[in-house]
Amino acid sequence: MSNGTKIHIESEPYPWPFDGNLKPENTCIIVIDMQVDFCAKGGYVDSMGYDLNNTRAPIVPIQNTLAFLRKHGFHILHTREGHRPDLADCPANKRWRSKQIGAEIGSKGPCGRILVVGEPGWEIIPEVKPLPGEIVIDKPGKGSFVGTNLDLILKTKGIQNIMLAGVTTDVCVHTTMRHANDMGYECTLLTDCCGATDPKNHDAAISMIQMQGGVFGTVTTSEKLIASLSKVFETRETAGEKKPLPEP
């Protein structure tokens, strides 16, 4: 993408990013918590009795989006939620709540100890696993900035724009988006690349983002993202420009 060229993705409630400064070097996708514990049989969400179809729905759209963004040199980041084996970083109220709903954090389940670092349930599902060199942020809570070095990594790499994907839309994805917005990052949520344990919560989270002219950023779909950027890259490649690749 040539210097000075403004690029926008069709999104609501305004074209994203707001300033049109979109290029692989300053833009990333964060794929949040696509782990066995949230997306697979025997994990945390399954143990709570929720329909896994809701949290697995984003898998194919995420796969398509990652393939496109990797091809064109965008930054790719992933997150995992989990606690130390001694649970020293698990707040008492969080552990108590999980026990009340039959899936106590740290207890043994079909996929090992629930939400514990290093256990099978903590791993990212193979369908969207990180490639070598892609950064994985390990976090102890819902947001991706609290208790992590994510902000330092983004600033060091010069990232200004964040695309969000993963689960769950209304909890970890939304918390991350809100924090990122407060910190000055320009965010868009890929609606088909996210999922919630309750579809009504997914829809409500998407609606909230669009209030007040885009209070947390914008929403779009993977299809709109890929279609918009494909036109840009086709035009650029016709003109003979080279694709810049971000540092690993």
JSON list of C-alpha atoms in Angstrom, two decimals:
[
{"chain": "A", "resi": 1, "resn": "MET", "atom": "CA", "xyz": [0.00, 0.00, 0.00]},
{"chain": "A", "resi": 2, "resn": "SER", "atom": "CA", "xyz": [1.48, 3.31, -1.08]},
{"chain": "A", "resi": 3, "resn": "ASN", "atom": "CA", "xyz": [2.31, 5.99, 1.43]},
{"chain": "A", "resi": 4, "resn": "GLY", "atom": "CA", "xyz": [-0.51, 8.51, 1.69]},
{"chain": "A", "resi": 5, "resn": "THR", "atom": "CA", "xyz": [-3.15, 6.16, 0.33]},
{"chain": "A", "resi": 6, "resn": "LYS", "atom": "CA", "xyz": [-6.17, 6.03, 2.58]},
{"chain": "A", "resi": 7, "resn": "ILE", "atom": "CA", "xyz": [-7.69, 2.58, 2.99]},
{"chain": "A", "resi": 8, "resn": "HIS", "atom": "CA", "xyz": [-11.04, 1.87, 4.61]},
{"chain": "A", "resi": 9, "resn": "ILE", "atom": "CA", "xyz": [-12.96, -1.33, 5.33]},
{"chain": "A", "resi": 10, "resn": "GLU", "atom": "CA", "xyz": [-16.74, -1.32, 5.04]},
{"chain": "A", "resi": 11, "resn": "SER", "atom": "CA", "xyz": [-17.94, -1.45, 8.64]},
{"chain": "A", "resi": 12, "resn": "GLU", "atom": "CA", "xyz": [-20.50, -0.02, 11.02]},
{"chain": "A", "resi": 13, "resn": "PRO", "atom": "CA", "xyz": [-21.05, 2.64, 12.23]},
{"chain": "A", "resi": 14, "resn": "TYR", "atom": "CA", "xyz": [-18.19, 4.21, 10.21]},
{"chain": "A", "resi": 15, "resn": "PRO", "atom": "CA", "xyz": [-15.61, 3.04, 7.67]},
{"chain": "A", "resi": 16, "resn": "TRP", "atom": "CA", "xyz": [-12.63, 1.52, 9.50]},
{"chain": "A", "resi": 17, "resn": "PRO", "atom": "CA", "xyz": [-10.09, 2.72, 10.41]},
{"chain": "A", "resi": 18, "resn": "PHE", "atom": "CA", "xyz": [-11.26, 6.24, 11.05]},
{"chain": "A", "resi": 19, "resn": "ASP", "atom": "CA", "xyz": [-8.16, 7.86, 9.52]},
{"chain": "A", "resi": 20, "resn": "GLY", "atom": "CA", "xyz": [-7.69, 5.45, 6.61]},
{"chain": "A", "resi": 21, "resn": "ASN", "atom": "CA", "xyz": [-4.19, 4.60, 7.84]},
{"chain": "A", "resi": 22, "resn": "LEU", "atom": "CA", "xyz": [-4.39, 0.86, 7.24]},
{"chain": "A", "resi": 23, "resn": "LYS", "atom": "CA", "xyz": [-1.43, -1.25, 6.19]},
{"chain": "A", "resi": 24, "resn": "PRO", "atom": "CA", "xyz": [0.07, -4.59, 7.21]},
{"chain": "A", "resi": 25, "resn": "GLU", "atom": "CA", "xyz": [2.83, -2.92, 9.22]},
{"chain": "A", "resi": 26, "resn": "ASN", "atom": "CA", "xyz": [0.46, -1.12, 11.61]},
{"chain": "A", "resi": 27, "resn": "THR", "atom": "CA", "xyz": [-2.44, -3.55, 11.75]},
{"chain": "A", "resi": 28, "resn": "CYS", "atom": "CA", "xyz": [-2.96, -6.83, 13.57]},
{"chain": "A", "resi": 29, "resn": "ILE", "atom": "CA", "xyz": [-5.60, -9.40, 14.32]},
{"chain": "A", "resi": 30, "resn": "ILE", "atom": "CA", "xyz": [-5.88, -10.75, 17.85]},
{"chain": "A", "resi": 31, "resn": "VAL", "atom": "CA", "xyz": [-7.53, -14.17, 17.96]},
{"chain": "A", "resi": 32, "resn": "ILE", "atom": "CA", "xyz": [-8.80, -14.48, 21.49]},
{"chain": "A", "resi": 33, "resn": "ASP", "atom": "CA", "xyz": [-9.00, -17.69, 23.53]},
{"chain": "A", "resi": 34, "resn": "MET", "atom": "CA", "xyz": [-9.80, -20.24, 20.82]},
{"chain": "A", "resi": 35, "resn": "GLN", "atom": "CA", "xyz": [-8.85, -22.93, 23.31]},
{"chain": "A", "resi": 36, "resn": "VAL", "atom": "CA", "xyz": [-10.01, -26.45, 24.01]},
{"chain": "A", "resi": 37, "resn": "ASP", "atom": "CA", "xyz": [-11.53, -25.23, 27.28]},
{"chain": "A", "resi": 38, "resn": "PHE", "atom": "CA", "xyz": [-13.83, -22.89, 25.36]},
{"chain": "A", "resi": 39, "resn": "CYS", "atom": "CA", "xyz": [-14.35, -24.65, 22.05]},
{"chain": "A", "resi": 40, "resn": "ALA", "atom": "CA", "xyz": [-14.07, -28.41, 22.47]},
{"chain": "A", "resi": 41, "resn": "LYS", "atom": "CA", "xyz": [-15.74, -31.37, 24.10]},
{"chain": "A", "resi": 42, "resn": "GLY", "atom": "CA", "xyz": [-14.76, -31.89, 27.73]},
{"chain": "A", "resi": 43, "resn": "GLY", "atom": "CA", "xyz": [-13.53, -28.34, 28.24]},
{"chain": "A", "resi": 44, "resn": "TYR", "atom": "CA", "xyz": [-14.65, -25.55, 30.56]},
{"chain": "A", "resi": 45, "resn": "VAL", "atom": "CA", "xyz": [-17.58, -24.32, 28.46]},
{"chain": "A", "resi": 46, "resn": "ASP", "atom": "CA", "xyz": [-18.76, -27.84, 27.74]},
{"chain": "A", "resi": 47, "resn": "SER", "atom": "CA", "xyz": [-18.57, -28.68, 31.46]},
{"chain": "A", "resi": 48, "resn": "MET", "atom": "CA", "xyz": [-20.84, -25.73, 32.20]},
{"chain": "A", "resi": 49, "resn": "GLY", "atom": "CA", "xyz": [-23.43, -27.22, 29.86]},
{"chain": "A", "resi": 50, "resn": "TYR", "atom": "CA", "xyz": [-23.34, -24.67, 27.04]},
{"chain": "A", "resi": 51, "resn": "ASP", "atom": "CA", "xyz": [-23.81, -25.49, 23.36]},
{"chain": "A", "resi": 52, "resn": "LEU", "atom": "CA", "xyz": [-20.37, -25.78, 21.79]},
{"chain": "A", "resi": 53, "resn": "ASN", "atom": "CA", "xyz": [-21.81, -24.99, 18.37]},
{"chain": "A", "resi": 54, "resn": "ASN", "atom": "CA", "xyz": [-21.91, -21.34, 19.46]},
{"chain": "A", "resi": 55, "resn": "THR", "atom": "CA", "xyz": [-18.22, -21.09, 20.33]},
{"chain": "A", "resi": 56, "resn": "ARG", "atom": "CA", "xyz": [-17.14, -23.26, 17.40]},
{"chain": "A", "resi": 57, "resn": "ALA", "atom": "CA", "xyz": [-19.10, -21.23, 14.84]},
{"chain": "A", "resi": 58, "resn": "PRO", "atom": "CA", "xyz": [-16.20, -18.78, 14.26]},
{"chain": "A", "resi": 59, "resn": "ILE", "atom": "CA", "xyz": [-13.67, -21.47, 13.34]},
{"chain": "A", "resi": 60, "resn": "VAL", "atom": "CA", "xyz": [-14.07, -21.45, 9.55]},
{"chain": "A", "resi": 61, "resn": "PRO", "atom": "CA", "xyz": [-14.31, -17.63, 9.24]},
{"chain": "A", "resi": 62, "resn": "ILE", "atom": "CA", "xyz": [-11.20, -17.32, 11.42]},
{"chain": "A", "resi": 63, "resn": "GLN", "atom": "CA", "xyz": [-9.36, -19.85, 9.25]},
{"chain": "A", "resi": 64, "resn": "ASN", "atom": "CA", "xyz": [-10.23, -17.91, 6.10]},
{"chain": "A", "resi": 65, "resn": "THR", "atom": "CA", "xyz": [-9.25, -14.59, 7.66]},
{"chain": "A", "resi": 66, "resn": "LEU", "atom": "CA", "xyz": [-5.93, -15.88, 8.98]},
{"chain": "A", "resi": 67, "resn": "ALA", "atom": "CA", "xyz": [-5.04, -17.38, 5.60]},
{"chain": "A", "resi": 68, "resn": "PHE", "atom": "CA", "xyz": [-5.67, -14.04, 3.90]},
{"chain": "A", "resi": 69, "resn": "LEU", "atom": "CA", "xyz": [-3.89, -11.89, 6.49]},
{"chain": "A", "resi": 70, "resn": "ARG", "atom": "CA", "xyz": [-0.89, -14.22, 6.64]},
{"chain": "A", "resi": 71, "resn": "LYS", "atom": "CA", "xyz": [-0.57, -14.10, 2.85]},
{"chain": "A", "resi": 72, "resn": "HIS", "atom": "CA", "xyz": [-0.43, -10.31, 2.92]},
{"chain": "A", "resi": 73, "resn": "GLY", "atom": "CA", "xyz": [1.92, -9.90, 5.88]},
{"chain": "A", "resi": 74, "resn": "PHE", "atom": "CA", "xyz": [-0.35, -8.61, 8.65]},
{"chain": "A", "resi": 75, "resn": "HIS", "atom": "CA", "xyz": [0.60, -9.14, 12.29]},
{"chain": "A", "resi": 76, "resn": "ILE", "atom": "CA", "xyz": [-1.10, -12.18, 13.84]},
{"chain": "A", "resi": 77, "resn": "LEU", "atom": "CA", "xyz": [-1.52, -12.53, 17.60]},
{"chain": "A", "resi": 78, "resn": "HIS", "atom": "CA", "xyz": [-3.33, -15.11, 19.73]},
{"chain": "A", "resi": 79, "resn": "THR", "atom": "CA", "xyz": [-4.34, -15.22, 23.39]},
{"chain": "A", "resi": 80, "resn": "ARG", "atom": "CA", "xyz": [-4.89, -17.99, 25.92]},
{"chain": "A", "resi": 81, "resn": "GLU", "atom": "CA", "xyz": [-6.64, -17.64, 29.26]},
{"chain": "A", "resi": 82, "resn": "GLY", "atom": "CA", "xyz": [-5.28, -19.75, 32.08]},
{"chain": "A", "resi": 83, "resn": "HIS", "atom": "CA", "xyz": [-3.97, -19.76, 35.62]},
{"chain": "A", "resi": 84, "resn": "ARG", "atom": "CA", "xyz": [-0.81, -20.94, 37.31]},
{"chain": "A", "resi": 85, "resn": "PRO", "atom": "CA", "xyz": [-0.95, -24.54, 38.55]},
{"chain": "A", "resi": 86, "resn": "ASP", "atom": "CA", "xyz": [-0.96, -23.24, 42.15]},
{"chain": "A", "resi": 87, "resn": "LEU", "atom": "CA", "xyz": [-3.86, -20.88, 41.22]},
{"chain": "A", "resi": 88, "resn": "ALA", "atom": "CA", "xyz": [-2.01, -17.97, 42.85]},
{"chain": "A", "resi": 89, "resn": "ASP", "atom": "CA", "xyz": [-3.29, -15.69, 40.06]},
{"chain": "A", "resi": 90, "resn": "CYS", "atom": "CA", "xyz": [-6.91, -16.90, 40.22]},
{"chain": "A", "resi": 91, "resn": "PRO", "atom": "CA", "xyz": [-9.11, -14.51, 42.23]},
{"chain": "A", "resi": 92, "resn": "ALA", "atom": "CA", "xyz": [-11.14, -16.20, 44.95]},
{"chain": "A", "resi": 93, "resn": "ASN", "atom": "CA", "xyz": [-14.44, -14.90, 43.60]},
{"chain": "A", "resi": 94, "resn": "LYS", "atom": "CA", "xyz": [-13.66, -16.22, 40.11]},
{"chain": "A", "resi": 95, "resn": "ARG", "atom": "CA", "xyz": [-12.88, -19.68, 41.46]},
{"chain": "A", "resi": 96, "resn": "TRP", "atom": "CA", "xyz": [-15.97, -19.62, 43.70]},
{"chain": "A", "resi": 97, "resn": "ARG", "atom": "CA", "xyz": [-18.23, -18.67, 40.80]},
{"chain": "A", "resi": 98, "resn": "SER", "atom": "CA", "xyz": [-16.84, -21.43, 38.59]},
{"chain": "A", "resi": 99, "resn": "LYS", "atom": "CA", "xyz": [-17.48, -23.96, 41.37]},
{"chain": "A", "resi": 100, "resn": "GLN", "atom": "CA", "xyz": [-21.12, -22.88, 41.65]},
{"chain": "A", "resi": 101, "resn": "ILE", "atom": "CA", "xyz": [-21.74, -23.71, 38.01]},
{"chain": "A", "resi": 102, "resn": "GLY", "atom": "CA", "xyz": [-20.07, -27.12, 38.16]},
{"chain": "A", "resi": 103, "resn": "ALA", "atom": "CA", "xyz": [-16.74, -26.33, 36.45]},
{"chain": "A", "resi": 104, "resn": "GLU", "atom": "CA", "xyz": [-14.38, -25.21, 39.20]},
{"chain": "A", "resi": 105, "resn": "ILE", "atom": "CA", "xyz": [-11.17, -23.68, 37.89]},
{"chain": "A", "resi": 106, "resn": "GLY", "atom": "CA", "xyz": [-8.27, -25.96, 38.80]},
{"chain": "A", "resi": 107, "resn": "SER", "atom": "CA", "xyz": [-10.42, -29.06, 39.19]},
{"chain": "A", "resi": 108, "resn": "LYS", "atom": "CA", "xyz": [-9.78, -32.13, 37.06]},
{"chain": "A", "resi": 109, "resn": "GLY", "atom": "CA", "xyz": [-11.91, -32.64, 33.98]},
{"chain": "A", "resi": 110, "resn": "PRO", "atom": "CA", "xyz": [-11.78, -34.63, 30.73]},
{"chain": "A", "resi": 111, "resn": "CYS", "atom": "CA", "xyz": [-9.21, -32.17, 29.35]},
{"chain": "A", "resi": 112, "resn": "GLY", "atom": "CA", "xyz": [-7.07, -31.93, 32.47]},
{"chain": "A", "resi": 113, "resn": "ARG", "atom": "CA", "xyz": [-7.32, -29.27, 35.15]},
{"chain": "A", "resi": 114, "resn": "ILE", "atom": "CA", "xyz": [-9.78, -26.60, 34.04]},
{"chain": "A", "resi": 115, "resn": "LEU", "atom": "CA", "xyz": [-8.23, -23.31, 32.84]},
{"chain": "A", "resi": 116, "resn": "VAL", "atom": "CA", "xyz": [-4.76, -24.20, 34.11]},
{"chain": "A", "resi": 117, "resn": "VAL", "atom": "CA", "xyz": [-1.63, -23.37, 32.15]},
{"chain": "A", "resi": 118, "resn": "GLY", "atom": "CA", "xyz": [-0.02, -26.39, 30.52]},
{"chain": "A", "resi": 119, "resn": "GLU", "atom": "CA", "xyz": [-3.11, -28.60, 30.62]},
{"chain": "A", "resi": 120, "resn": "PRO", "atom": "CA", "xyz": [-4.67, -30.01, 27.40]},
{"chain": "A", "resi": 121, "resn": "GLY", "atom": "CA", "xyz": [-7.74, -27.79, 27.83]},
{"chain": "A", "resi": 122, "resn": "TRP", "atom": "CA", "xyz": [-5.56, -24.67, 27.90]},
{"chain": "A", "resi": 123, "resn": "GLU", "atom": "CA", "xyz": [-4.14, -25.29, 24.43]},
{"chain": "A", "resi": 124, "resn": "ILE", "atom": "CA", "xyz": [-5.41, -23.51, 21.33]},
{"chain": "A", "resi": 125, "resn": "ILE", "atom": "CA", "xyz": [-7.54, -25.79, 19.15]},
{"chain": "A", "resi": 126, "resn": "PRO", "atom": "CA", "xyz": [-5.64, -27.24, 16.15]},
{"chain": "A", "resi": 127, "resn": "GLU", "atom": "CA", "xyz": [-8.00, -25.70, 13.59]},
{"chain": "A", "resi": 128, "resn": "VAL", "atom": "CA", "xyz": [-6.64, -22.19, 14.31]},
{"chain": "A", "resi": 129, "resn": "LYS", "atom": "CA", "xyz": [-3.31, -22.96, 15.94]},
{"chain": "A", "resi": 130, "resn": "PRO", "atom": "CA", "xyz": [-0.59, -20.29, 15.77]},
{"chain": "A", "resi": 131, "resn": "LEU", "atom": "CA", "xyz": [2.12, -20.67, 13.18]},
{"chain": "A", "resi": 132, "resn": "PRO", "atom": "CA", "xyz": [5.79, -20.46, 14.20]},
{"chain": "A", "resi": 133, "resn": "GLY", "atom": "CA", "xyz": [6.69, -16.84, 14.94]},
{"chain": "A", "resi": 134, "resn": "GLU", "atom": "CA", "xyz": [3.14, -15.73, 15.77]},
{"chain": "A", "resi": 135, "resn": "ILE", "atom": "CA", "xyz": [2.88, -14.20, 19.21]},
{"chain": "A", "resi": 136, "resn": "VAL", "atom": "CA", "xyz": [0.75, -15.88, 21.87]},
{"chain": "A", "resi": 137, "resn": "ILE", "atom": "CA", "xyz": [-0.29, -13.78, 24.86]},
{"chain": "A", "resi": 138, "resn": "ASP", "atom": "CA", "xyz": [-1.02, -15.76, 28.02]},
{"chain": "A", "resi": 139, "resn": "LYS", "atom": "CA", "xyz": [-3.46, -13.94, 30.28]},
{"chain": "A", "resi": 140, "resn": "PRO", "atom": "CA", "xyz": [-4.98, -14.72, 33.68]},
{"chain": "A", "resi": 141, "resn": "GLY", "atom": "CA", "xyz": [-8.27, -12.91, 33.14]},
{"chain": "A", "resi": 142, "resn": "LYS", "atom": "CA", "xyz": [-10.85, -11.77, 30.66]},
{"chain": "A", "resi": 143, "resn": "GLY", "atom": "CA", "xyz": [-8.99, -8.83, 29.15]},
{"chain": "A", "resi": 144, "resn": "SER", "atom": "CA", "xyz": [-5.85, -9.32, 27.10]},
{"chain": "A", "resi": 145, "resn": "PHE", "atom": "CA", "xyz": [-4.04, -6.27, 28.52]},
{"chain": "A", "resi": 146, "resn": "VAL", "atom": "CA", "xyz": [-4.35, -6.91, 32.28]},
{"chain": "A", "resi": 147, "resn": "GLY", "atom": "CA", "xyz": [-1.41, -8.90, 33.63]},
{"chain": "A", "resi": 148, "resn": "THR", "atom": "CA", "xyz": [0.29, -9.17, 30.21]},
{"chain": "A", "resi": 149, "resn": "ASN", "atom": "CA", "xyz": [2.84, -7.37, 28.02]},
{"chain": "A", "resi": 150, "resn": "LEU", "atom": "CA", "xyz": [0.41, -6.98, 25.08]},
{"chain": "A", "resi": 151, "resn": "ASP", "atom": "CA", "xyz": [0.47, -3.18, 25.09]},
{"chain": "A", "resi": 152, "resn": "LEU", "atom": "CA", "xyz": [4.28, -3.12, 25.07]},
{"chain": "A", "resi": 153, "resn": "ILE", "atom": "CA", "xyz": [4.36, -5.58, 22.16]},
{"chain": "A", "resi": 154, "resn": "LEU", "atom": "CA", "xyz": [1.85, -3.60, 20.12]},
{"chain": "A", "resi": 155, "resn": "LYS", "atom": "CA", "xyz": [3.66, -0.33, 20.70]},
{"chain": "A", "resi": 156, "resn": "THR", "atom": "CA", "xyz": [7.07, -1.85, 19.95]},
{"chain": "A", "resi": 157, "resn": "LYS", "atom": "CA", "xyz": [5.77, -3.17, 16.63]},
{"chain": "A", "resi": 158, "resn": "GLY", "atom": "CA", "xyz": [4.06, 0.10, 15.74]},
{"chain": "A", "resi": 159, "resn": "ILE", "atom": "CA", "xyz": [0.58, -1.39, 15.67]},
{"chain": "A", "resi": 160, "resn": "GLN", "atom": "CA", "xyz": [-2.29, 1.11, 15.71]},
{"chain": "A", "resi": 161, "resn": "ASN", "atom": "CA", "xyz": [-5.21, -0.90, 14.31]},
{"chain": "A", "resi": 162, "resn": "ILE", "atom": "CA", "xyz": [-6.63, -4.04, 15.90]},
{"chain": "A", "resi": 163, "resn": "MET", "atom": "CA", "xyz": [-9.03, -6.56, 14.40]},
{"chain": "A", "resi": 164, "resn": "LEU", "atom": "CA", "xyz": [-10.64, -8.78, 17.02]},
{"chain": "A", "resi": 165, "resn": "ALA", "atom": "CA", "xyz": [-11.78, -12.39, 16.71]},
{"chain": "A", "resi": 166, "resn": "GLY", "atom": "CA", "xyz": [-12.40, -15.31, 19.05]},
{"chain": "A", "resi": 167, "resn": "VAL", "atom": "CA", "xyz": [-14.48, -16.13, 22.09]},
{"chain": "A", "resi": 168, "resn": "THR", "atom": "CA", "xyz": [-16.47, -15.11, 23.80]},
{"chain": "A", "resi": 169, "resn": "THR", "atom": "CA", "xyz": [-17.84, -12.03, 22.08]},
{"chain": "A", "resi": 170, "resn": "ASP", "atom": "CA", "xyz": [-19.46, -10.62, 25.21]},
{"chain": "A", "resi": 171, "resn": "VAL", "atom": "CA", "xyz": [-16.70, -11.42, 27.70]},
{"chain": "A", "resi": 172, "resn": "CYS", "atom": "CA", "xyz": [-13.04, -11.77, 26.71]},
{"chain": "A", "resi": 173, "resn": "VAL", "atom": "CA", "xyz": [-13.34, -10.23, 23.23]},
{"chain": "A", "resi": 174, "resn": "HIS", "atom": "CA", "xyz": [-15.43, -7.31, 24.45]},
{"chain": "A", "resi": 175, "resn": "THR", "atom": "CA", "xyz": [-13.22, -6.68, 27.48]},
{"chain": "A", "resi": 176, "resn": "THR", "atom": "CA", "xyz": [-10.14, -6.60, 25.26]},
{"chain": "A", "resi": 177, "resn": "MET", "atom": "CA", "xyz": [-11.80, -4.26, 22.78]},
{"chain": "A", "resi": 178, "resn": "ARG", "atom": "CA", "xyz": [-12.91, -1.86, 25.51]},
{"chain": "A", "resi": 179, "resn": "HIS", "atom": "CA", "xyz": [-9.44, -1.74, 27.04]},
{"chain": "A", "resi": 180, "resn": "ALA", "atom": "CA", "xyz": [-7.81, -1.28, 23.62]},
{"chain": "A", "resi": 181, "resn": "ASN", "atom": "CA", "xyz": [-10.16, 1.56, 22.76]},
{"chain": "A", "resi": 182, "resn": "ASP", "atom": "CA", "xyz": [-9.41, 3.35, 26.03]},
{"chain": "A", "resi": 183, "resn": "MET", "atom": "CA", "xyz": [-5.69, 3.00, 25.27]},
{"chain": "A", "resi": 184, "resn": "GLY", "atom": "CA", "xyz": [-6.07, 4.67, 21.88]},
{"chain": "A", "resi": 185, "resn": "TYR", "atom": "CA", "xyz": [-6.06, 1.68, 19.54]},
{"chain": "A", "resi": 186, "resn": "GLU", "atom": "CA", "xyz": [-8.45, 1.75, 16.58]},
{"chain": "A", "resi": 187, "resn": "CYS", "atom": "CA", "xyz": [-10.52, -1.44, 16.75]},
{"chain": "A", "resi": 188, "resn": "THR", "atom": "CA", "xyz": [-12.95, -3.42, 14.65]},
{"chain": "A", "resi": 189, "resn": "LEU", "atom": "CA", "xyz": [-14.69, -6.63, 15.66]},
{"chain": "A", "resi": 190, "resn": "LEU", "atom": "CA", "xyz": [-15.16, -9.34, 13.02]},
{"chain": "A", "resi": 191, "resn": "THR", "atom": "CA", "xyz": [-18.66, -10.50, 13.91]},
{"chain": "A", "resi": 192, "resn": "ASP", "atom": "CA", "xyz": [-18.56, -13.86, 12.11]},
{"chain": "A", "resi": 193, "resn": "CYS", "atom": "CA", "xyz": [-15.14, -14.58, 13.64]},
{"chain": "A", "resi": 194, "resn": "CYS", "atom": "CA", "xyz": [-16.54, -14.33, 17.18]},
{"chain": "A", "resi": 195, "resn": "GLY", "atom": "CA", "xyz": [-18.92, -16.42, 19.22]},
{"chain": "A", "resi": 196, "resn": "ALA", "atom": "CA", "xyz": [-20.63, -16.41, 22.61]},
{"chain": "A", "resi": 197, "resn": "THR", "atom": "CA", "xyz": [-22.17, -19.09, 24.80]},
{"chain": "A", "resi": 198, "resn": "ASP", "atom": "CA", "xyz": [-25.54, -17.39, 24.24]},
{"chain": "A", "resi": 199, "resn": "PRO", "atom": "CA", "xyz": [-26.34, -15.95, 20.77]},
{"chain": "A", "resi": 200, "resn": "LYS", "atom": "CA", "xyz": [-28.36, -13.15, 22.39]},
{"chain": "A", "resi": 201, "resn": "ASN", "atom": "CA", "xyz": [-25.25, -12.00, 24.24]},
{"chain": "A", "resi": 202, "resn": "HIS", "atom": "CA", "xyz": [-23.28, -12.10, 20.98]},
{"chain": "A", "resi": 203, "resn": "ASP", "atom": "CA", "xyz": [-25.85, -9.86, 19.30]},
{"chain": "A", "resi": 204, "resn": "ALA", "atom": "CA", "xyz": [-26.03, -7.48, 22.27]},
{"chain": "A", "resi": 205, "resn": "ALA", "atom": "CA", "xyz": [-22.23, -7.12, 22.36]},
{"chain": "A", "resi": 206, "resn": "ILE", "atom": "CA", "xyz": [-22.18, -6.21, 18.67]},
{"chain": "A", "resi": 207, "resn": "SER", "atom": "CA", "xyz": [-24.95, -3.66, 19.20]},
{"chain": "A", "resi": 208, "resn": "MET", "atom": "CA", "xyz": [-23.11, -2.01, 22.11]},
{"chain": "A", "resi": 209, "resn": "ILE", "atom": "CA", "xyz": [-20.02, -1.35, 20.00]},
{"chain": "A", "resi": 210, "resn": "GLN", "atom": "CA", "xyz": [-22.01, 0.69, 17.50]},
{"chain": "A", "resi": 211, "resn": "MET", "atom": "CA", "xyz": [-23.63, 3.02, 20.04]},
{"chain": "A", "resi": 212, "resn": "GLN", "atom": "CA", "xyz": [-22.62, 6.70, 20.28]},
{"chain": "A", "resi": 213, "resn": "GLY", "atom": "CA", "xyz": [-21.07, 6.68, 16.83]},
{"chain": "A", "resi": 214, "resn": "GLY", "atom": "CA", "xyz": [-18.85, 3.69, 17.55]},
{"chain": "A", "resi": 215, "resn": "VAL", "atom": "CA", "xyz": [-18.06, 4.01, 21.24]},
{"chain": "A", "resi": 216, "resn": "PHE", "atom": "CA", "xyz": [-15.58, 1.10, 21.16]},
{"chain": "A", "resi": 217, "resn": "GLY", "atom": "CA", "xyz": [-14.83, 1.03, 17.43]},
{"chain": "A", "resi": 218, "resn": "THR", "atom": "CA", "xyz": [-16.64, -0.67, 14.58]},
{"chain": "A", "resi": 219, "resn": "VAL", "atom": "CA", "xyz": [-18.00, -4.04, 13.51]},
{"chain": "A", "resi": 220, "resn": "THR", "atom": "CA", "xyz": [-17.62, -5.80, 10.19]},
{"chain": "A", "resi": 221, "resn": "THR", "atom": "CA", "xyz": [-17.39, -9.32, 8.79]},
{"chain": "A", "resi": 222, "resn": "SER", "atom": "CA", "xyz": [-14.51, -11.38, 7.49]},
{"chain": "A", "resi": 223, "resn": "GLU", "atom": "CA", "xyz": [-16.10, -11.35, 4.04]},
{"chain": "A", "resi": 224, "resn": "LYS", "atom": "CA", "xyz": [-16.21, -7.54, 3.94]},
{"chain": "A", "resi": 225, "resn": "LEU", "atom": "CA", "xyz": [-12.65, -7.33, 5.26]},
{"chain": "A", "resi": 226, "resn": "ILE", "atom": "CA", "xyz": [-11.26, -9.74, 2.69]},
{"chain": "A", "resi": 227, "resn": "ALA", "atom": "CA", "xyz": [-13.26, -8.21, -0.16]},
{"chain": "A", "resi": 228, "resn": "SER", "atom": "CA", "xyz": [-12.13, -4.67, 0.67]},
{"chain": "A", "resi": 229, "resn": "LEU", "atom": "CA", "xyz": [-8.48, -5.55, 1.09]},
{"chain": "A", "resi": 230, "resn": "SER", "atom": "CA", "xyz": [-8.43, -7.85, -1.95]},
{"chain": "A", "resi": 231, "resn": "LYS", "atom": "CA", "xyz": [-9.32, -4.89, -4.17]},
{"chain": "A", "resi": 232, "resn": "VAL", "atom": "CA", "xyz": [-6.49, -2.87, -2.64]},
{"chain": "A", "resi": 233, "resn": "PHE", "atom": "CA", "xyz": [-3.89, -5.60, -3.05]},
{"chain": "A", "resi": 234, "resn": "GLU", "atom": "CA", "xyz": [-5.00, -6.40, -6.60]},
{"chain": "A", "resi": 235, "resn": "THR", "atom": "CA", "xyz": [-4.62, -2.75, -7.57]},
{"chain": "A", "resi": 236, "resn": "ARG", "atom": "CA", "xyz": [-1.26, -2.50, -5.89]},
{"chain": "A", "resi": 237, "resn": "GLU", "atom": "CA", "xyz": [0.10, -5.71, -7.43]},
{"chain": "A", "resi": 238, "resn": "THR", "atom": "CA", "xyz": [-1.04, -4.52, -10.86]},
{"chain": "A", "resi": 239, "resn": "ALA", "atom": "CA", "xyz": [1.01, -1.40, -10.25]},
{"chain": "A", "resi": 240, "resn": "GLY", "atom": "CA", "xyz": [4.03, -3.55, -9.35]},
{"chain": "A", "resi": 241, "resn": "GLU", "atom": "CA", "xyz": [4.29, -2.66, -5.66]},
{"chain": "A", "resi": 242, "resn": "LYS", "atom": "CA", "xyz": [5.85, -5.17, -3.27]},
{"chain": "A", "resi": 243, "resn": "LYS", "atom": "CA", "xyz": [4.16, -6.49, -0.13]},
{"chain": "A", "resi": 244, "resn": "PRO", "atom": "CA", "xyz": [5.95, -5.42, 3.05]},
{"chain": "A", "resi": 245, "resn": "LEU", "atom": "CA", "xyz": [6.26, -8.13, 5.68]},
{"chain": "A", "resi": 246, "resn": "PRO", "atom": "CA", "xyz": [6.19, -7.31, 9.41]},
{"chain": "A", "resi": 247, "resn": "GLU", "atom": "CA", "xyz": [9.01, -8.37, 11.69]},
{"chain": "A", "resi": 248, "resn": "PRO", "atom": "CA", "xyz": [8.30, -11.73, 13.41]}
]
